[in-house]
Amino acid sequence: MLLIASTLAVIGLVVFQLKWMRHSRELSEEIFNQRVCMAVCATVEDYGGGMLCTKTAAQPSCHAGVAVANSAAELASDTAFHNSLRQSLDFYQIGLDYSLSFSADSVQESCSKGIYQCQVPLPVDSTAQTAFMQVNFPDRQTFMLEKMHFMVTATILILLFTAAVLLFANWSLLKQKRLLETNMDFFNNMAHEFRTPLTNVGLAVNMLGKKHQELKDNPFVDIVRRENARLQAQVERVLHLARVENGDYSLQKERLNLKSLLASVCHDMAMQIERSGATVSLDEAPDSYEVYGDRLHLSNVFRNLLDNALKYACDKPHIRISAQEHRRGILIQVQDNGVGIPASQCGLIFEKFQRAGQGDLHEQKGFGLGLAYVKSMVELHKGFVRVFSEVNKGSRFEVYLPFI
Ligand code: ADP
């Protein structure tokens, strides 16, 4: 896409430059014509002594008032006339060789062919009263091209440079893209490989608790279970996100009552809430608040938000979950009194691998994937998620889901 856009931009630039060069060539020719016209008219006026000379931009047209020579041949070989013409041409900076010719009739193609003509009252043959004198510049084209030489070279160089820069930018972008894709593939494959061992560890820990009753409440076993569950959740997030990005997901949509969905999320996380000493208040939502969505993924969305509210809490965490009607849908709010997010980073935290604060120096560990997952899932349900936050005061995450 970018390659096509930049190629079109270069083509546009070339066309524009060519038009511009053509225009400036026309302008140069016009100036040249005007100068020749003035030089020729000035010479004829000088030579004829007070002749009347009119000129147009396109073609000089000089009307001589008195006869200046008896014949065309006489004028053509008159050194004084040639000197005067040469002087005038030099004065107008036209150092080109010229030739003179005379005809009884006017030459139609004049300036464009490098022929400039003047009407002079000379009998070229026995019947004609006046003749047309033509000043011809055989090297006119070369002269014009030489004048434009610098501009043409500079334009070609600039165009080549622009094209080279664009090509290089495209090439490095493609390289970066390929590298990113390889990294993502590796990351996703690794997450996939982790899945089975983590599931096995979880099963083994549960079996251990069942078979050896004395280990059921053992704090070390509890740590293994908890950390294993955390890793499993991260792996699932990576795999879900990869599937969403590849368009390879399927939502099992059903009619969902929001009140019971939120209650079940709070219930599932009761142990974690208790451990962190937080108070979570869940405002009663009307039974009519129903959405059409995937139970597993929507539960994960609110689990992520609640999990973050607990993770980024301050001393006495207080979390409030409420829901209200909003533009033919439901707006669910998860409000905490935690560390908050700097305003400059509120827009970034929904991107993959983005974490507010100082990256790896973050007190709480994480991959920056939770909110990316939340965003993609909510959007797949035709909703949106947004955050309002103030550092050290807390954050409010809002999820909008349309009614059925
Ligand atoms: P993780 O928690 O793994 O870093 P998330 O995508 O869930 O990834 O969150 C991204 C970032 O957003 C977090 O690193 C954190 O800085 C910020 N964040 C998310 N939720 C909250 C919250 N409730 N309070 C303060 N900061 C938050």
XYZ file of N, CA and C and ligand atoms in Angstrom, residues 230 234 237 304-313 334-342 345-346 348-359 362 364-374 387 389-390 394-397, ligand 1:
192
model
N -1.641 -17.410 36.633
C -1.292 -16.110 36.050
C -0.625 -16.300 34.681
N -1.868 -15.216 30.857
C -1.067 -14.419 29.904
C -0.963 -15.149 28.568
N -4.104 -14.882 26.641
C -4.259 -13.553 26.068
C -3.473 -13.421 24.771
N -10.042 -8.779 33.451
C -8.825 -7.988 33.204
C -8.893 -6.627 33.864
N -10.062 -5.982 33.740
C -10.200 -4.632 34.299
C -10.125 -4.684 35.823
N -10.775 -5.679 36.409
C -10.768 -5.820 37.866
C -9.362 -6.189 38.351
N -8.732 -7.057 37.583
C -7.374 -7.483 37.912
C -6.422 -6.280 37.915
N -6.552 -5.421 36.894
C -5.710 -4.222 36.827
C -6.004 -3.280 37.982
N -7.290 -3.135 38.311
C -7.670 -2.243 39.411
C -7.033 -2.721 40.715
N -6.913 -4.036 40.875
C -6.280 -4.585 42.086
C -4.754 -4.437 42.006
N -4.236 -4.643 40.791
C -2.784 -4.619 40.587
C -2.216 -3.215 40.777
N -2.907 -2.237 40.208
C -2.376 -0.869 40.258
C -3.089 -0.059 41.338
N -3.275 -0.708 42.489
C -3.994 -0.054 43.584
C -3.007 0.655 44.510
N -15.662 0.700 35.702
C -14.859 0.090 36.767
C -13.973 1.214 37.308
N -14.327 1.677 38.492
C -13.640 2.849 39.074
C -12.740 2.398 40.218
N -11.485 2.844 40.202
C -10.608 2.507 41.333
C -9.971 3.767 41.911
N -9.328 3.619 43.035
C -8.646 4.759 43.650
C -7.130 4.485 43.662
N -6.663 3.882 42.560
C -5.261 3.454 42.484
C -4.297 4.529 42.018
N -3.181 4.073 41.455
C -2.080 4.990 41.129
C -2.400 5.930 39.966
N -3.371 5.576 39.163
C -3.757 6.422 38.031
C -2.771 6.327 36.876
N -3.152 6.970 35.773
C -2.327 6.911 34.551
C -2.094 8.344 34.067
N -0.867 8.693 33.741
C -0.622 10.051 33.216
C -1.460 10.287 31.954
N -0.445 9.121 28.544
C -0.348 7.696 28.209
C -1.699 6.995 28.152
N -2.761 7.769 28.458
C -4.092 7.131 28.461
C -4.451 6.551 27.097
N -2.384 5.343 24.911
C -1.434 4.306 24.467
C -1.675 2.946 25.100
N -2.229 2.944 26.313
C -2.271 1.689 27.079
C -3.143 0.609 26.442
N -3.967 0.989 25.454
C -4.795 -0.029 24.786
C -4.044 -0.696 23.631
N -2.832 -0.169 23.349
C -2.018 -0.794 22.295
C -1.250 -1.971 22.887
N -0.908 -2.925 22.029
C -0.156 -4.101 22.481
C 1.198 -3.701 23.071
N 1.600 -4.341 24.134
C 2.899 -4.180 24.796
C 3.142 -2.785 25.363
N 2.107 -1.970 25.442
C 2.295 -0.617 25.988
C 1.931 -0.609 27.457
N 2.832 -0.048 28.258
C 2.582 0.037 29.689
C 2.799 1.480 30.121
N 1.964 1.961 30.991
C 2.147 3.328 31.488
C 3.307 3.294 32.479
N 3.933 4.437 32.734
C 5.065 4.471 33.671
C 6.368 4.242 32.957
N 7.288 3.597 33.652
C 8.640 3.502 33.075
C 8.968 2.112 32.536
N 8.133 1.563 31.695
C 8.429 0.291 31.029
C 8.795 -0.820 31.994
N 8.577 -0.786 35.948
C 7.260 -0.840 36.560
C 7.294 -1.717 37.809
N 4.727 -3.298 39.127
C 3.921 -4.481 38.822
C 4.370 -5.086 37.509
N 4.548 -6.380 37.503
C 5.013 -7.017 36.272
C 3.837 -7.272 35.329
N 4.112 -7.265 34.084
C 3.062 -7.521 33.092
C 3.631 -7.366 31.700
N 2.845 -7.756 30.711
C 3.326 -7.680 29.317
C 2.679 -6.538 28.535
N 1.702 -5.896 29.142
C 0.994 -4.846 28.404
C 0.062 -5.422 27.355
N -0.526 -6.577 27.661
C -1.411 -7.223 26.682
C -2.883 -7.201 27.105
N -3.106 -7.053 28.423
C -4.465 -7.161 28.953
C -5.436 -6.184 28.309
N -5.057 -4.908 28.253
C -5.987 -3.906 27.720
C -6.114 -4.016 26.195
N -5.050 -4.492 25.544
C -5.141 -4.710 24.085
C -6.192 -5.784 23.824
N -6.181 -6.799 24.659
C -7.173 -7.876 24.542
C -8.573 -7.318 24.808
N -8.687 -6.518 25.896
C -9.989 -5.921 26.248
C -10.526 -5.130 25.057
N -10.821 5.306 28.954
C -10.366 5.470 30.332
C -10.299 6.952 30.703
N -8.557 9.090 33.838
C -7.659 8.797 34.954
C -6.903 10.033 35.418
N -6.516 10.011 36.676
C -5.719 11.103 37.227
C -4.660 10.454 38.111
N -6.766 7.850 40.854
C -7.497 6.659 40.417
C -7.869 6.706 38.945
N -8.473 5.624 38.510
C -8.848 5.522 37.093
C -10.274 4.997 36.985
N -10.918 5.390 35.890
C -12.252 4.840 35.609
C -12.237 4.299 34.181
N -12.371 2.980 34.077
C -12.443 2.342 32.759
C -13.903 2.168 32.406
P -0.171 -5.106 32.089
O -1.050 -4.898 33.282
O 0.209 -6.503 31.866
O 0.979 -4.172 32.051
P -2.413 -4.049 30.570
O -2.596 -3.991 29.103
O -3.461 -4.690 31.377
O -1.004 -4.742 30.781
O -2.250 -2.571 31.089
C -1.437 -1.661 30.364
C -0.941 -0.583 31.296
O -2.020 0.276 31.681
C -0.397 -1.105 32.591
O 0.977 -1.413 32.466
C -0.613 0.043 33.547
O 0.468 0.943 33.484
C -1.834 0.740 32.994
N -3.064 0.420 33.748
C -4.013 -0.463 33.396
N -5.011 -0.491 34.296
C -4.686 0.411 35.247
C -5.320 0.880 36.450
N -6.505 0.427 36.850
N -4.688 1.836 37.165
C -3.515 2.327 36.770
N -2.872 1.937 35.646
C -3.437 1.010 34.893
